[in-house]
């Protein structure tokens, strides 16, 4: 990779490709907690755990979830869904002690009450399905109404260590649990983005295709709302239960929904298929996936359609995914990154289109 393509906001860039025996394939989730690295190797239906942050380009994982061996990659391990299998895992959250994974194409969320210590270790709790052997959308199959217990493509999730938020993406809503469930098929306590748990229709001031959820230490909530090319921000996470977002990044108002606001090239205030966001210090990083870049806001915007101060991953704000440097391949720069997370000043990018992580240090604000 040409690390100069990341821009002048980061330094000490390096690549991580996972196992040398069987490297990442389209990893869509990355999370760090207590110096442990968690990666959803989505294209190969597995989650990797490294007990310390890797320092080389390849390193064998300490634990593999969803498969027995690093060479295995089949959906549900090539068999039926169970407590040990995964199918297109995406969002991850951990506090270094507990692990929660959005098992998207099994329409469920899995919880390990302690960090797994064995390959293909069974999950302790399943949400979204009545048991570990079921995996239909909304339990009864596509076309059936959702409930307080069911999911349809849950891609993202977040916890503050006490409560749990799940982006029930296919049902166009977010489910909220007052406490992290300890029993299978637990009902959610509240729903964000719908009038009731069984509602299917949506309004433009609700999350249309919520893909990820993040909450900072001040209790502010950010939701990457992919299909409307925007990030929704609530100043208080509790307000999301009863009112629309306070601020929109990427659009003028709730009815606006244009890719790059219908412009031919991106700008400092536009988004294209945004799949993630990450609070950082007093501001926020927005993962502008379709433009293959990350927008950096030094402060949380207090009005709609604010321009970012800086860009990571492209030479300027007007350069998109399709630029001359990609004419003969995409590996010189990040390409369609799906997930980002920070640990201190270290930024971890799931560089999904290039089947790798990019790890770098964020420079101090000037």
PDB file of C-alpha atoms in Angstrom, residues 63-69 83-85 112 118-123:
ATOM      1  CA  UNK A  63      -9.135 -18.097  18.798  1.00  0.00           C
ATOM      2  CA  UNK A  64     -11.434 -18.751  15.830  1.00  0.00           C
ATOM      3  CA  UNK A  65     -15.201 -18.588  16.244  1.00  0.00           C
ATOM      4  CA  UNK A  66     -17.572 -20.083  13.698  1.00  0.00           C
ATOM      5  CA  UNK A  67     -15.014 -22.587  12.377  1.00  0.00           C
ATOM      6  CA  UNK A  68     -12.862 -25.326  13.907  1.00  0.00           C
ATOM      7  CA  UNK A  69      -9.729 -24.512  11.938  1.00  0.00           C
ATOM      8  CA  UNK A  83     -24.362 -22.526  18.780  1.00  0.00           C
ATOM      9  CA  UNK A  84     -20.886 -22.848  17.246  1.00  0.00           C
ATOM     10  CA  UNK A  85     -21.502 -21.562  13.705  1.00  0.00           C
ATOM     11  CA  UNK A 112     -20.317 -15.141  24.997  1.00  0.00           C
ATOM     12  CA  UNK A 118     -11.336 -22.528  22.374  1.00  0.00           C
ATOM     13  CA  UNK A 119     -11.972 -22.607  18.638  1.00  0.00           C
ATOM     14  CA  UNK A 120     -15.646 -22.872  17.656  1.00  0.00           C
ATOM     15  CA  UNK A 121     -16.635 -22.357  21.274  1.00  0.00           C
ATOM     16  CA  UNK A 122     -20.438 -22.368  21.642  1.00  0.00           C
ATOM     17  CA  UNK A 123     -22.130 -19.067  22.403  1.00  0.00           C
TER      18      UNK A 123
END
